[in-house]
Amino acid sequence: LRKEYRELEILDEITRLKYENLLDPSVVGNTRNLLIESFLAWKGANFVPSQVHTAVKWSDKDPYSLQSEELPSWSKIDKKAITIRQRKMSLGDKLRRSSAARHASLSHNQRNRDNTIDTVPRQSSVLPIALQWSNNSCAFDSVLSILIHIW
């Protein structure tokens, strides 16, 4: 947990320096560890930001250790691996595929006749009067909806 807080302190310092346009252009990274690693390479391995709390502050006695991150390797899957996977298809998958193939072979009229349902009385869905919710709605919309229902 202490390591997490230390990393957050360093990331806060990186953010502050970036905001103030004081961050060196060499400080880059696609991941958190790579970013911290490049920052410490620029500032020095023993750099401690000034605002760090004493409980998480690191020193020579309690050094900050950055674990190197190993990125996952990518590889191209060949067709042999795919055919082996298809051979190991379960019985349920085979049944689903055969059902889908049968359904696709039926004519449009046959499918409609098979899928028709006797008329079922539909229940009307009554929606309460309220404001329509959207991505930019706020708490006031909820309060106004409650007040409308009370009134």
GROMACS .gro file of C-alpha atoms in nm:
model
  151
    1LEU     CA    1   0.000   0.000   0.000
    2ARG     CA    2   0.289   0.233   0.078
    3LYS     CA    3   0.433   0.168  -0.268
    4GLU     CA    4   0.099   0.269  -0.423
    5TYR     CA    5   0.096   0.598  -0.233
    6ARG     CA    6   0.455   0.666  -0.330
    7GLU     CA    7   0.372   0.613  -0.695
    8LEU     CA    8   0.074   0.845  -0.663
    9GLU     CA    9   0.295   1.115  -0.511
   10ILE     CA   10   0.535   1.089  -0.803
   11LEU     CA   11   0.246   1.098  -1.051
   12ASP     CA   12   0.111   1.408  -0.874
   13GLU     CA   13   0.450   1.573  -0.916
   14ILE     CA   14   0.458   1.477  -1.285
   15THR     CA   15   0.110   1.624  -1.332
   16ARG     CA   16   0.204   1.946  -1.154
   17LEU     CA   17   0.518   1.991  -1.362
   18LYS     CA   18   0.329   1.914  -1.683
   19TYR     CA   19   0.063   2.172  -1.592
   20GLU     CA   20   0.329   2.435  -1.524
   21ASN     CA   21   0.514   2.343  -1.848
   22LEU     CA   22   0.825   2.251  -1.650
   23LEU     CA   23   0.829   1.881  -1.737
   24ASP     CA   24   1.118   1.763  -1.950
   25PRO     CA   25   1.008   1.623  -2.291
   26SER     CA   26   1.203   1.304  -2.220
   27VAL     CA   27   0.950   1.207  -1.952
   28VAL     CA   28   0.714   0.981  -2.146
   29GLY     CA   29   0.552   0.644  -2.096
   30ASN     CA   30   0.253   0.443  -2.209
   31THR     CA   31   0.206   0.289  -1.867
   32ARG     CA   32   0.236   0.419  -1.514
   33ASN     CA   33   0.559   0.233  -1.443
   34LEU     CA   34   0.726   0.351  -1.764
   35LEU     CA   35   0.624   0.710  -1.692
   36ILE     CA   36   0.759   0.697  -1.336
   37GLU     CA   37   1.076   0.526  -1.457
   38SER     CA   38   1.146   0.797  -1.715
   39PHE     CA   39   1.067   1.070  -1.459
   40LEU     CA   40   1.309   0.924  -1.203
   41ALA     CA   41   1.573   0.888  -1.476
   42TRP     CA   42   1.536   1.263  -1.534
   43LYS     CA   43   1.519   1.376  -1.169
   44GLY     CA   44   1.734   1.109  -1.011
   45ALA     CA   45   1.649   0.783  -0.836
   46ASN     CA   46   1.643   0.944  -0.489
   47PHE     CA   47   1.415   1.235  -0.582
   48VAL     CA   48   1.132   1.294  -0.332
   49PRO     CA   49   0.862   1.554  -0.412
   50SER     CA   50   0.835   1.833  -0.157
   51GLN     CA   51   0.471   1.769  -0.060
   52VAL     CA   52   0.514   1.401   0.034
   53HIS     CA   53   0.376   1.307   0.376
   54THR     CA   54   0.631   1.170   0.622
   55ALA     CA   55   0.447   0.836   0.645
   56VAL     CA   56   0.519   0.757   0.280
   57LYS     CA   57   0.840   0.955   0.231
   58TRP     CA   58   1.130   0.743   0.111
   59SER     CA   59   1.498   0.780   0.194
   60ASP     CA   60   1.825   0.586   0.187
   61LYS     CA   61   1.704   0.376   0.482
   62ASP     CA   62   1.366   0.309   0.321
   63PRO     CA   63   1.430   0.340  -0.055
   64TYR     CA   64   1.168   0.360  -0.326
   65SER     CA   65   1.197   0.055  -0.549
   66LEU     CA   66   1.036   0.056  -0.889
   67GLN     CA   67   0.960  -0.288  -1.024
   68SER     CA   68   1.022  -0.321  -1.394
   69GLU     CA   69   0.705  -0.390  -1.584
   70GLU     CA   70   0.700  -0.666  -1.838
   71LEU     CA   71   0.460  -0.590  -2.118
   72PRO     CA   72   0.271  -0.884  -2.264
   73SER     CA   73   0.407  -1.011  -2.591
   74TRP     CA   74   0.191  -1.025  -2.900
   75SER     CA   75   0.192  -1.311  -3.143
   76LYS     CA   76   0.003  -1.395  -3.458
   77ILE     CA   77  -0.227  -1.698  -3.434
   78ASP     CA   78  -0.185  -1.939  -3.720
   79LYS     CA   79  -0.468  -2.131  -3.887
   80LYS     CA   80  -0.363  -2.461  -3.728
   81ALA     CA   81  -0.457  -2.334  -3.383
   82ILE     CA   82  -0.799  -2.227  -3.509
   83THR     CA   83  -0.875  -2.563  -3.670
   84ILE     CA   84  -0.775  -2.748  -3.352
   85ARG     CA   85  -1.011  -2.526  -3.153
   86GLN     CA   86  -1.294  -2.598  -3.398
   87ARG     CA   87  -1.238  -2.974  -3.365
   88LYS     CA   88  -1.280  -2.948  -2.988
   89MET     CA   89  -1.623  -2.785  -3.029
   90SER     CA   90  -1.868  -2.901  -2.765
   91LEU     CA   91  -2.192  -3.085  -2.838
   92GLY     CA   92  -2.394  -2.776  -2.740
   93ASP     CA   93  -2.207  -2.567  -2.996
   94LYS     CA   94  -2.272  -2.829  -3.265
   95LEU     CA   95  -2.644  -2.836  -3.184
   96ARG     CA   96  -2.664  -2.456  -3.192
   97ARG     CA   97  -2.491  -2.446  -3.529
   98SER     CA   98  -2.715  -2.712  -3.681
   99SER     CA   99  -3.025  -2.532  -3.548
  100ALA     CA  100  -2.904  -2.204  -3.695
  101ALA     CA  101  -2.834  -2.372  -4.030
  102ARG     CA  102  -3.185  -2.526  -4.035
  103HIS     CA  103  -3.339  -2.191  -3.947
  104ALA     CA  104  -3.146  -2.020  -4.228
  105SER     CA  105  -3.262  -2.279  -4.482
  106LEU     CA  106  -3.633  -2.223  -4.408
  107SER     CA  107  -3.814  -1.985  -4.634
  108HIS     CA  108  -3.926  -1.650  -4.499
  109ASN     CA  109  -4.295  -1.752  -4.495
  110GLN     CA  110  -4.224  -2.073  -4.304
  111ARG     CA  111  -4.031  -1.881  -4.039
  112ASN     CA  112  -4.309  -1.625  -3.998
  113ARG     CA  113  -4.571  -1.899  -3.966
  114ASP     CA  114  -4.361  -2.086  -3.707
  115ASN     CA  115  -4.283  -1.774  -3.507
  116THR     CA  116  -4.633  -1.628  -3.491
  117ILE     CA  117  -4.779  -1.594  -3.147
  118ASP     CA  118  -5.146  -1.576  -3.073
  119THR     CA  119  -5.250  -1.225  -2.999
  120VAL     CA  120  -5.169  -1.143  -2.643
  121PRO     CA  121  -5.325  -0.836  -2.491
  122ARG     CA  122  -5.051  -0.585  -2.437
  123GLN     CA  123  -5.028  -0.403  -2.113
  124SER     CA  124  -4.994  -0.034  -2.157
  125SER     CA  125  -4.685   0.095  -1.992
  126VAL     CA  126  -4.769   0.407  -1.801
  127LEU     CA  127  -4.467   0.621  -1.744
  128PRO     CA  128  -4.465   0.866  -1.458
  129ILE     CA  129  -4.442   1.233  -1.544
  130ALA     CA  130  -4.084   1.339  -1.495
  131LEU     CA  131  -3.795   1.506  -1.670
  132GLN     CA  132  -3.626   1.297  -1.933
  133TRP     CA  133  -3.289   1.173  -1.811
  134SER     CA  134  -2.986   1.233  -2.029
  135ASN     CA  135  -2.608   1.238  -2.003
  136ASN     CA  136  -2.600   1.597  -1.883
  137SER     CA  137  -2.875   1.557  -1.621
  138CYS     CA  138  -2.800   1.654  -1.266
  139ALA     CA  139  -2.934   1.611  -0.914
  140PHE     CA  140  -3.178   1.899  -0.966
  141ASP     CA  141  -3.359   1.690  -1.228
  142SER     CA  142  -3.419   1.420  -0.967
  143VAL     CA  143  -3.538   1.673  -0.710
  144LEU     CA  144  -3.775   1.835  -0.958
  145SER     CA  145  -3.915   1.494  -1.056
  146ILE     CA  146  -3.987   1.415  -0.690
  147LEU     CA  147  -4.152   1.753  -0.638
  148ILE     CA  148  -4.370   1.700  -0.947
  149HIS     CA  149  -4.492   1.368  -0.805
  150ILE     CA  150  -4.562   1.520  -0.464
  151TRP     CA  151  -4.755   1.811  -0.610
   0.00000   0.00000   0.00000
